[in-house]
């Protein structure tokens, strides 16, 4: 696997999302492993640390901006709506394992998800799985293609006090060349 590289912030992932996990894992070289990772109900970070105890979180970008059209599960934000966006890469010894993006629409300092802004290099899982009072939607899945590689991904919406947090996780550890099945 390659070393960590910057995320291309202009890249559009236009592939369709589906709630049918089989449509994505059926395209992978190792469907069992893909199904296991993509259907994980708990913390991906905790699971990664079972295999790679030295997992680290690199914050690639975070701040308030207008999200791109493809950064929301429903792609329904007004064109000028501001959101908190956080992009991270989880890696072990420089090997990318999972890339994740968090988008929190309707951002304000008193937002129900305001603690995300102070996570720093801690994983989002520290917040999602340590506090009560939030719900997670069903997962949607996709096989994203970029630079000749297919990357399985999942996304969902976490809700707390009526506020949404959109999470997309791209499983670099399951990356394979396009058409390698």
Tab-separated table of C-alpha atoms in Angstrom:
chain	number	residue	atom	x	y	z
A	1	UNK	CA	0.000	0.000	0.000
A	2	UNK	CA	1.092	3.555	-0.627
A	3	UNK	CA	2.025	6.040	2.040
A	4	UNK	CA	-0.453	8.702	3.117
A	5	UNK	CA	-1.249	11.283	0.457
A	6	UNK	CA	-3.371	14.393	0.599
A	7	UNK	CA	-7.025	13.964	-0.285
A	8	UNK	CA	-8.034	15.591	-3.559
A	9	UNK	CA	-10.665	18.024	-2.256
A	10	UNK	CA	-11.973	18.582	-5.801
A	11	UNK	CA	-12.680	14.887	-6.432
A	12	UNK	CA	-16.361	14.105	-6.959
A	13	UNK	CA	-17.506	10.605	-6.068
A	14	UNK	CA	-20.538	10.296	-8.338
A	15	UNK	CA	-20.994	6.548	-7.929
A	16	UNK	CA	-24.423	5.501	-6.721
A	17	UNK	CA	-25.008	4.668	-3.094
A	18	UNK	CA	-27.131	1.673	-2.176
A	19	UNK	CA	-28.520	0.127	1.001
A	20	UNK	CA	-27.767	-3.306	-0.488
A	21	UNK	CA	-24.434	-4.380	1.003
A	22	UNK	CA	-24.263	-7.423	-1.307
A	23	UNK	CA	-24.007	-5.155	-4.362
A	24	UNK	CA	-20.736	-3.760	-3.013
A	25	UNK	CA	-19.130	-6.797	-1.359
A	26	UNK	CA	-19.935	-8.948	-4.388
A	27	UNK	CA	-17.446	-6.820	-6.338
A	28	UNK	CA	-14.562	-7.363	-3.905
A	29	UNK	CA	-11.787	-9.952	-4.094
A	30	UNK	CA	-12.499	-10.942	-0.495
A	31	UNK	CA	-16.273	-10.546	0.004
A	32	UNK	CA	-16.226	-12.004	3.540
A	33	UNK	CA	-13.684	-9.492	4.792
A	34	UNK	CA	-15.468	-6.667	2.990
A	35	UNK	CA	-18.815	-7.617	4.503
A	36	UNK	CA	-17.278	-7.846	7.960
A	37	UNK	CA	-15.682	-4.383	7.793
A	38	UNK	CA	-18.540	-2.594	6.046
A	39	UNK	CA	-21.226	-4.012	8.358
A	40	UNK	CA	-19.287	-3.308	11.589
A	41	UNK	CA	-21.816	-1.877	14.060
A	42	UNK	CA	-19.236	-0.683	16.571
A	43	UNK	CA	-16.253	1.623	16.360
A	44	UNK	CA	-14.137	1.147	13.232
A	45	UNK	CA	-11.218	2.727	15.107
A	46	UNK	CA	-11.494	0.179	17.935
A	47	UNK	CA	-11.614	-2.636	15.422
A	48	UNK	CA	-8.623	-1.276	13.518
A	49	UNK	CA	-6.691	-1.109	16.789
A	50	UNK	CA	-7.335	-4.824	17.363
A	51	UNK	CA	-5.289	-5.487	14.220
A	52	UNK	CA	-2.970	-2.463	14.278
A	53	UNK	CA	-2.460	-1.172	17.857
A	54	UNK	CA	-0.539	1.864	16.572
A	55	UNK	CA	-3.470	3.334	14.578
A	56	UNK	CA	-3.244	7.098	14.379
A	57	UNK	CA	-5.671	9.754	13.172
A	58	UNK	CA	-4.359	12.485	10.883
A	59	UNK	CA	-6.666	15.456	10.428
A	60	UNK	CA	-6.352	16.390	6.760
A	61	UNK	CA	-8.798	19.303	6.868
A	62	UNK	CA	-11.441	20.679	9.187
A	63	UNK	CA	-13.415	23.862	9.421
A	64	UNK	CA	-16.540	25.633	8.280
A	65	UNK	CA	-17.260	25.716	4.548
A	66	UNK	CA	-19.956	25.132	1.991
A	67	UNK	CA	-20.048	21.359	1.415
A	68	UNK	CA	-19.779	20.002	-2.091
A	69	UNK	CA	-22.947	18.536	-3.597
A	70	UNK	CA	-21.725	14.960	-3.083
A	71	UNK	CA	-20.788	15.318	0.591
A	72	UNK	CA	-24.254	14.794	2.012
A	73	UNK	CA	-26.221	11.545	2.025
A	74	UNK	CA	-29.266	13.275	0.603
A	75	UNK	CA	-27.440	15.945	-1.450
A	76	UNK	CA	-30.195	18.320	-0.370
A	77	UNK	CA	-28.415	21.246	1.265
A	78	UNK	CA	-29.068	24.727	-0.114
A	79	UNK	CA	-26.140	25.733	-2.359
A	80	UNK	CA	-24.759	28.324	0.082
A	81	UNK	CA	-25.335	26.442	3.372
A	82	UNK	CA	-22.352	26.324	5.701
A	83	UNK	CA	-21.342	23.144	7.518
A	84	UNK	CA	-18.528	21.890	9.700
A	85	UNK	CA	-16.420	19.516	7.600
A	86	UNK	CA	-13.715	17.250	9.010
A	87	UNK	CA	-11.581	14.958	6.864
A	88	UNK	CA	-9.282	12.422	8.506
A	89	UNK	CA	-7.178	9.438	7.588
A	90	UNK	CA	-6.641	6.554	10.001
A	91	UNK	CA	-3.344	4.831	9.370
A	92	UNK	CA	-0.775	2.522	10.924
A	93	UNK	CA	2.893	3.174	10.232
A	94	UNK	CA	1.966	5.412	7.286
A	95	UNK	CA	-0.258	2.789	5.626
A	96	UNK	CA	-3.767	4.210	4.986
A	97	UNK	CA	-6.527	2.103	6.506
A	98	UNK	CA	-9.681	4.253	6.487
A	99	UNK	CA	-10.404	7.754	5.208
A	100	UNK	CA	-13.388	9.468	6.791
A	101	UNK	CA	-15.341	12.642	6.258
A	102	UNK	CA	-17.762	14.219	8.699
A	103	UNK	CA	-20.203	16.894	7.537
A	104	UNK	CA	-22.356	18.681	10.103
A	105	UNK	CA	-24.964	20.930	8.452
A	106	UNK	CA	-26.432	24.032	10.079
A	107	UNK	CA	-23.217	24.587	12.020
A	108	UNK	CA	-23.258	26.980	14.988
A	109	UNK	CA	-21.151	27.241	18.129
A	110	UNK	CA	-24.055	25.917	20.220
A	111	UNK	CA	-24.642	22.956	17.893
A	112	UNK	CA	-25.489	19.548	19.419
A	113	UNK	CA	-22.332	18.150	17.728
A	114	UNK	CA	-20.034	21.072	18.745
A	115	UNK	CA	-17.619	18.661	20.511
A	116	UNK	CA	-16.474	17.449	17.062
A	117	UNK	CA	-14.654	20.763	16.599
A	118	UNK	CA	-12.393	20.019	19.564
A	119	UNK	CA	-11.502	16.386	18.759
A	120	UNK	CA	-8.138	17.251	17.248
A	121	UNK	CA	-6.371	13.987	16.378
A	122	UNK	CA	-8.766	11.896	18.464
A	123	UNK	CA	-11.142	9.687	16.459
A	124	UNK	CA	-14.783	10.639	16.023
A	125	UNK	CA	-15.587	7.278	17.637
A	126	UNK	CA	-14.491	8.770	20.977
A	127	UNK	CA	-17.542	10.986	20.739
A	128	UNK	CA	-20.011	8.714	18.941
A	129	UNK	CA	-19.556	5.641	21.127
A	130	UNK	CA	-18.909	7.260	24.507
A	131	UNK	CA	-21.964	9.499	24.743
A	132	UNK	CA	-25.593	8.478	24.764
A	133	UNK	CA	-28.505	10.212	23.138
A	134	UNK	CA	-27.659	9.777	19.482
A	135	UNK	CA	-29.183	7.572	16.810
A	136	UNK	CA	-27.597	6.175	13.646
A	137	UNK	CA	-29.443	5.701	10.375
A	138	UNK	CA	-29.160	2.627	8.208
A	139	UNK	CA	-25.922	2.399	6.246
A	140	UNK	CA	-25.589	3.106	2.550
A	141	UNK	CA	-22.708	1.555	0.600
A	142	UNK	CA	-20.742	2.295	-2.558
A	143	UNK	CA	-17.697	1.182	-4.458
A	144	UNK	CA	-15.888	4.455	-5.214
A	145	UNK	CA	-13.471	4.528	-8.126
A	146	UNK	CA	-10.516	6.922	-8.318
A	147	UNK	CA	-7.093	6.673	-9.899
A	148	UNK	CA	-7.862	3.193	-11.226
A	149	UNK	CA	-8.665	1.862	-7.754
A	150	UNK	CA	-11.946	0.758	-6.210
A	151	UNK	CA	-12.538	1.728	-2.604
A	152	UNK	CA	-15.503	0.288	-0.688
A	153	UNK	CA	-17.280	2.926	1.379
A	154	UNK	CA	-20.215	3.369	3.699
A	155	UNK	CA	-22.093	6.357	5.025
A	156	UNK	CA	-24.804	7.108	7.521
A	157	UNK	CA	-26.421	9.911	9.468
A	158	UNK	CA	-26.032	10.240	13.226
A	159	UNK	CA	-28.703	12.354	14.932
A	160	UNK	CA	-28.553	14.005	18.344
A	161	UNK	CA	-31.093	16.510	19.677
A	162	UNK	CA	-32.494	16.873	16.152
A	163	UNK	CA	-29.086	17.749	14.669
A	164	UNK	CA	-27.459	15.660	11.942
A	165	UNK	CA	-23.881	14.475	11.529
A	166	UNK	CA	-23.148	12.857	8.165
A	167	UNK	CA	-20.325	10.340	8.214
A	168	UNK	CA	-18.643	8.749	5.203
A	169	UNK	CA	-15.932	6.116	5.682
A	170	UNK	CA	-13.793	4.864	2.804
A	171	UNK	CA	-12.030	1.575	3.481
A	172	UNK	CA	-8.537	2.026	2.057
A	173	UNK	CA	-7.579	-1.334	3.586
A	174	UNK	CA	-9.985	-3.030	1.136
A	175	UNK	CA	-8.803	-1.068	-1.934
A	176	UNK	CA	-8.287	-3.044	-5.104
A	177	UNK	CA	-7.442	-2.239	-8.736
A	178	UNK	CA	-10.471	-1.532	-10.946
A	179	UNK	CA	-11.752	-4.723	-12.593
A	180	UNK	CA	-9.667	-7.013	-10.360
A	181	UNK	CA	-12.499	-9.372	-9.407
